[in-house]
Coordinates of C-alpha atoms in Angstrom, one line a residue:
Chain A
M198 CA -97.4 51.4 293.7
A199 CA -99.0 48.4 292.1
P200 CA -97.0 47.1 289.1
K201 CA -98.5 48.0 285.8
K202 CA -99.8 45.2 283.8
N203 CA -98.9 45.4 280.2
S204 CA -101.0 42.5 278.9
A205 CA -103.8 44.8 278.0
K206 CA -101.6 47.0 275.8
R207 CA -99.8 44.0 274.3
P208 CA -100.4 43.7 270.5
Q209 CA -102.4 40.7 269.7
P210 CA -101.0 38.1 267.2
S211 CA -102.3 38.7 263.8
T212 CA -104.6 36.1 262.1
P213 CA -102.4 33.4 260.7
K214 CA -101.9 33.8 257.0
P215 CA -101.9 30.9 254.7
S216 CA -98.5 29.4 255.0
A217 CA -96.1 29.6 252.1
P218 CA -94.1 26.4 251.4
A219 CA -91.2 26.2 253.9
R220 CA -87.8 27.2 252.6
I221 CA -85.3 25.1 254.5
V222 CA -81.6 26.0 254.9
K223 CA -78.7 24.6 256.8
V224 CA -77.3 26.5 259.7
Q225 CA -73.8 25.7 261.0
S226 CA -72.7 26.4 264.6
S227 CA -69.3 27.5 265.8
D228 CA -68.4 23.9 266.8
G229 CA -69.4 22.5 263.4
H230 CA -72.9 21.1 264.1
I231 CA -75.2 21.5 261.1
L232 CA -78.9 22.0 261.8
Q233 CA -81.8 22.8 259.5
A234 CA -84.2 25.7 259.8
D235 CA -87.1 27.3 258.0
V236 CA -86.0 30.7 256.7
R237 CA -89.2 32.3 258.2
A238 CA -87.9 31.2 261.6
L239 CA -84.4 32.6 260.9
L240 CA -85.9 36.0 259.9
L241 CA -86.6 36.6 263.6
S242 CA -82.9 37.2 263.9
S243 CA -82.1 40.7 262.5
T244 CA -78.5 39.5 262.0
L245 CA -79.4 36.4 260.0
A246 CA -82.2 38.3 258.2
A247 CA -79.6 40.8 256.8
T248 CA -77.4 37.9 255.6
I249 CA -80.3 36.1 254.0
K250 CA -81.4 39.4 252.3
G251 CA -77.9 39.8 251.0
Y252 CA -78.1 36.4 249.3
D253 CA -81.6 37.1 247.9
D254 CA -80.7 40.5 246.6
E255 CA -77.8 39.0 244.6
N256 CA -79.8 36.0 243.6
K257 CA -77.2 33.7 245.1
P258 CA -78.3 30.3 246.3
L259 CA -78.4 30.1 250.1
E260 CA -77.2 26.6 251.1
K261 CA -75.6 27.1 254.5
L262 CA -75.5 29.9 257.1
E263 CA -72.6 30.0 259.4
V264 CA -73.2 31.2 263.0
N265 CA -69.7 31.6 264.3
N266 CA -70.3 32.7 267.8
V267 CA -72.9 30.1 269.0
V268 CA -72.3 26.5 269.8
G269 CA -74.5 23.7 268.6
F270 CA -76.3 23.0 271.8
T271 CA -77.3 26.6 272.2
L272 CA -78.0 27.1 268.4
K273 CA -80.5 24.2 268.6
L274 CA -82.4 26.0 271.4
V275 CA -82.3 29.3 269.4
L276 CA -83.8 27.5 266.4
E277 CA -86.4 25.7 268.5
W278 CA -87.5 29.1 269.9
C279 CA -87.6 30.7 266.4
E280 CA -89.5 27.8 264.9
K281 CA -92.2 28.3 267.6
H282 CA -92.4 32.0 266.9
K283 CA -92.0 32.1 263.1
E284 CA -95.7 32.9 262.5
D285 CA -95.7 35.8 265.1
D286 CA -96.5 39.3 264.0
P287 CA -93.2 41.2 263.9
A288 CA -95.1 44.2 265.5
I289 CA -95.2 42.2 268.8
A290 CA -91.4 42.1 269.1
Q291 CA -91.1 45.7 267.9
A292 CA -93.6 46.9 270.4
E293 CA -91.9 45.1 273.2
K294 CA -88.3 46.1 272.2
D295 CA -87.9 48.7 275.0
K296 CA -90.5 47.5 277.4
K297 CA -89.4 47.0 281.0
N298 CA -92.4 45.1 282.2
I299 CA -92.6 42.1 279.9
F300 CA -95.2 39.4 279.9
I301 CA -93.9 35.9 279.1
P302 CA -96.3 33.6 277.3
S303 CA -96.7 30.1 278.9
W304 CA -94.8 28.2 276.2
D305 CA -91.8 30.5 276.5
R306 CA -92.0 30.4 280.3
H307 CA -91.8 26.6 280.2
F308 CA -89.1 26.6 277.6
L309 CA -86.9 29.0 279.5
T310 CA -87.4 27.9 283.1
K311 CA -86.5 24.3 282.3
L312 CA -82.9 25.4 281.4
P313 CA -80.1 25.5 284.0
M314 CA -78.9 29.1 284.5
G315 CA -75.7 28.5 282.6
N316 CA -77.6 27.4 279.5
L317 CA -80.0 30.2 279.8
F318 CA -77.2 32.8 279.9
D319 CA -75.7 31.1 276.7
L320 CA -79.1 31.3 275.1
I321 CA -79.6 35.0 275.9
T322 CA -76.1 35.9 274.8
A323 CA -76.7 34.0 271.5
A324 CA -80.0 35.9 271.1
Y325 CA -78.1 39.1 271.7
H326 CA -75.5 38.4 269.1
L327 CA -78.2 37.3 266.6
D328 CA -80.4 40.2 267.6
I329 CA -83.6 38.3 268.4
T330 CA -85.7 40.8 270.4
G331 CA -88.4 38.5 271.7
L332 CA -85.9 35.9 273.0
I333 CA -83.7 38.5 274.6
N334 CA -86.8 40.0 276.4
Y335 CA -88.2 36.7 277.6
G336 CA -84.8 35.5 278.6
C337 CA -83.9 38.6 280.6
K338 CA -87.3 38.5 282.3
T339 CA -86.8 34.9 283.3
V340 CA -83.5 35.6 284.9
A341 CA -85.0 38.7 286.6
N342 CA -87.8 36.6 288.0
S343 CA -85.3 34.2 289.5
A344 CA -83.4 37.1 291.1
K345 CA -86.4 39.2 292.3
G346 CA -86.5 39.7 296.1
K347 CA -83.2 38.0 296.7
S348 CA -80.6 39.2 299.2
T349 CA -76.9 39.7 298.4
E350 CA -76.0 36.3 299.7
E351 CA -78.9 34.6 297.8
M352 CA -77.8 36.4 294.6
R353 CA -74.3 35.0 295.0
E354 CA -75.8 31.5 295.5
L355 CA -78.2 31.8 292.6
F356 CA -75.6 33.0 290.1
G357 CA -72.7 30.9 291.4
I358 CA -70.6 34.0 292.4
P359 CA -67.9 33.3 295.0
E360 CA -67.9 35.0 298.4
P361 CA -66.0 38.3 298.4
W362 CA -62.9 36.8 300.1
E363 CA -62.8 34.2 297.3
Q364 CA -63.1 36.6 294.5
P365 CA -60.0 37.4 292.6
S366 CA -58.8 41.0 293.1
T367 CA -57.6 43.2 290.3
S368 CA -55.3 46.1 290.2
T369 CA -58.1 48.5 289.2
A370 CA -61.0 47.6 291.5
T371 CA -61.1 46.6 295.1
W372 CA -64.0 46.2 297.6
D373 CA -62.7 49.3 299.4
D374 CA -62.9 51.8 296.6
Chain B
M82 CA -71.9 11.6 288.9
S83 CA -70.5 14.4 291.0
S84 CA -68.9 13.2 294.1
K85 CA -70.6 15.9 296.2
L86 CA -74.0 14.8 294.8
D87 CA -73.0 11.2 295.3
E88 CA -72.2 11.9 298.9
A89 CA -75.6 13.7 299.4
C90 CA -77.5 10.9 297.7
L91 CA -75.8 8.2 299.8
K92 CA -77.3 9.9 302.9
D93 CA -80.8 9.8 301.4
P94 CA -81.1 8.9 297.7
K95 CA -84.7 10.1 297.6
I96 CA -84.1 13.5 298.9
I97 CA -83.4 15.4 295.7
Y98 CA -86.3 13.6 294.0
Y99 CA -88.6 14.8 296.9
E100 CA -87.4 18.3 296.4
F101 CA -88.2 18.6 292.7
R102 CA -91.5 16.7 293.2
S103 CA -92.6 19.3 295.7
G104 CA -93.5 21.7 293.0
L105 CA -91.8 24.6 294.8
P106 CA -89.6 27.1 292.9
I107 CA -86.2 25.6 292.4
F108 CA -84.4 28.1 294.7
E109 CA -86.7 27.2 297.5
C110 CA -86.1 23.5 296.8
Y111 CA -82.4 24.2 297.1
K112 CA -82.8 25.9 300.4
N113 CA -84.9 23.0 301.7
F114 CA -82.3 20.6 300.4
C115 CA -79.5 22.3 302.2
N116 CA -81.5 22.4 305.4
R117 CA -82.4 18.7 305.2
M118 CA -78.9 17.6 304.4
E119 CA -77.4 20.0 307.0
L120 CA -74.6 20.7 304.6
D121 CA -74.0 23.2 301.9
S122 CA -71.4 21.2 300.0
I123 CA -73.5 21.4 296.8
N124 CA -73.7 24.9 295.3
F125 CA -76.9 26.0 293.6
I126 CA -75.5 25.7 290.1
E127 CA -74.8 22.0 290.6
F128 CA -78.1 21.4 292.4
E129 CA -79.9 23.1 289.6
F130 CA -78.2 21.1 286.9
W131 CA -79.4 17.8 288.5
F132 CA -82.8 19.2 289.4
Q133 CA -83.5 20.2 285.8
R134 CA -82.4 16.8 284.5
F135 CA -84.7 15.1 286.9
S136 CA -87.5 17.5 285.9
A137 CA -87.0 16.5 282.3
G138 CA -87.4 12.8 283.3
N139 CA -83.7 12.0 283.0
F140 CA -82.6 10.0 286.1
D141 CA -79.2 8.9 284.9
L142 CA -77.0 9.7 287.9
D143 CA -73.8 8.4 286.1
Y144 CA -73.6 11.4 283.8
D145 CA -70.1 12.9 284.0
R146 CA -70.1 16.6 284.1
S147 CA -66.4 17.0 284.0
K148 CA -66.4 17.1 280.1
D149 CA -69.2 19.7 279.9
P150 CA -68.1 23.0 278.5
K151 CA -67.5 25.7 281.1
Y152 CA -70.8 27.3 281.8
R153 CA -71.4 31.0 281.3
T154 CA -72.2 33.1 284.3
I155 CA -74.1 36.3 284.7
T156 CA -70.9 38.3 284.9
D157 CA -69.9 37.1 281.4
M158 CA -73.1 38.6 279.9
P159 CA -72.9 41.7 277.7
V160 CA -73.5 44.8 279.8
D161 CA -76.6 45.7 277.8
V162 CA -78.1 42.4 278.6
F163 CA -77.1 42.6 282.3
Q164 CA -78.8 46.0 282.4
K165 CA -82.0 44.7 280.7
I166 CA -82.2 41.9 283.3
C167 CA -82.0 44.6 286.1
E168 CA -84.7 46.6 284.4
N169 CA -87.0 43.6 284.6
L170 CA -86.5 43.4 288.4
G171 CA -89.3 46.0 288.8
E172 CA -90.1 49.6 288.2
D173 CA -88.0 50.8 291.2
Y174 CA -85.1 48.4 290.6
Q175 CA -82.4 51.0 291.2
E176 CA -83.8 52.0 294.6
D177 CA -84.6 48.4 295.5
Y178 CA -81.4 46.7 294.4
R179 CA -78.6 49.4 294.4
F180 CA -77.2 48.4 297.8
V181 CA -77.9 44.7 297.3
F182 CA -75.9 44.7 294.1
R183 CA -73.0 46.7 295.5
H184 CA -72.1 43.8 297.8
V185 CA -72.5 40.9 295.4
C186 CA -69.3 41.2 293.4
K187 CA -67.3 43.8 291.5
S188 CA -69.3 43.4 288.3
F189 CA -72.6 44.0 290.1
R190 CA -71.1 46.9 291.9
A191 CA -69.9 48.5 288.7
L192 CA -73.3 48.2 287.2
A193 CA -75.1 49.6 290.3
D194 CA -72.7 52.5 290.4
S195 CA -73.5 53.4 286.8
W196 CA -77.2 54.0 287.8
I197 CA -77.7 57.7 288.2
P198 CA -79.4 58.2 291.6
T199 CA -82.8 59.9 291.5
F200 CA -83.0 60.9 295.2
T201 CA -82.8 64.6 296.0
E202 CA -82.1 64.6 299.7
I203 CA -79.7 62.6 301.9
S204 CA -79.7 62.8 305.7
I205 CA -77.5 60.9 308.1
K206 CA -78.2 60.3 311.7
S207 CA -75.9 58.8 314.2
K208 CA -77.3 56.9 317.3
S209 CA -75.4 55.1 320.0
D210 CA -76.0 51.7 318.4
A211 CA -76.6 52.5 314.7
I212 CA -76.0 54.9 311.8
I213 CA -79.1 55.7 309.7
V214 CA -78.7 57.0 306.2
K215 CA -81.9 58.3 304.5
F216 CA -82.2 58.8 300.8
D217 CA -85.4 60.8 300.3
D218 CA -87.9 58.4 302.1
E219 CA -85.7 55.3 301.9
E220 CA -84.0 54.6 305.2
I221 CA -81.0 52.3 305.7
E222 CA -79.9 51.4 309.2
Y223 CA -76.4 50.2 309.8
T224 CA -76.1 48.4 313.1
D225 CA -72.9 46.6 312.4
G226 CA -70.4 49.2 313.7
N227 CA -67.5 48.3 311.5
R228 CA -69.6 48.2 308.3
A229 CA -71.3 51.5 309.1
I230 CA -68.0 53.3 309.9
K231 CA -66.5 51.9 306.7
H232 CA -69.4 53.2 304.7
W233 CA -69.4 56.5 306.6
N234 CA -65.8 57.0 305.6
Q235 CA -66.6 56.2 302.0
F236 CA -69.5 58.7 301.9
P237 CA -67.7 61.9 300.7
A238 CA -66.0 59.9 298.0
I239 CA -69.3 58.4 296.8
L240 CA -70.9 61.8 296.7
E241 CA -67.9 63.2 294.8
K242 CA -68.2 60.3 292.3
L243 CA -71.9 61.2 291.9
N244 CA -70.9 64.8 291.2
W245 CA -72.9 66.0 294.2
A246 CA -72.2 69.3 295.9
L247 CA -71.9 68.5 299.5
K248 CA -73.8 71.2 301.3
E249 CA -73.5 70.3 305.0
D250 CA -76.4 72.3 306.3
A251 CA -78.9 71.4 303.6
M252 CA -78.1 67.8 302.9
C253 CA -76.6 66.2 306.0
S254 CA -78.0 66.4 309.5
F255 CA -76.0 65.0 312.4
N256 CA -78.0 64.3 315.5

């Protein structure tokens, strides 16, 4: 069966609205790096959006957000991705939340495929912790594209997994069970 | 610079550059690289690291990777993410990759074993030189005797794990 193309059904980006003045906040990584980001970009993360809303609801000044489970190098990548997508219609991410056949726009394809696999895994995991749907989707699709059609041995090579006889055994799982 | 890469570059310093200039997907470049060098002393992760640096226009070969933080692997990913990656392998990912995944490593096997099979009929045929297992229309032929026998012995346990009622006459045929 031919793969279904989802591009036709993909929601189109809404017409850009006149931009409001950027509200910049500091974001601190787990290893102490302090970066700056536009709040609109940070709202792509459901986790950070909830924190920001908490500050706004209490009328507390938001000076610095701490992201305790993401290191500086990866956080910089996350913020770069969010900055690029801050004008996106939230309906796009929502519509693609559970889609299995995802279309990766060209900017995102270039952004993600230039990363070594280890950095890509860090980025996807950060997106997972921060709940950034679009980045999780595109990241997972990028990894899947690399693995598509690979044999067992090629999968091990691609993902840096040792050969079976080099893999540590555990008391609960063996190759013979 | 990594001593392994150093060793490879000493044989032909331009070879990695040639590979990434070829415009081929990175994994194909890695395969070509291994064939050209007639060695597999550099694993893909290491090759990829240097390849991506070159691709970004960074040709500093003196970079010391030993101080880099330990990189995350696919088996360190949250299970939800791992599953989502699999779902992006294609519409029939469970049928296409179940048996590939079961032999990669224990994490991959555990994930593949969590996929509920959708086939409704299994048949097993034994020939003099092979054992053929058929899941609906999907046929797998085991020609490696040891491996086939090993799997054959596992079969009742696998079916039991899957909560299948083993009805000899309806589900298994022995020719």
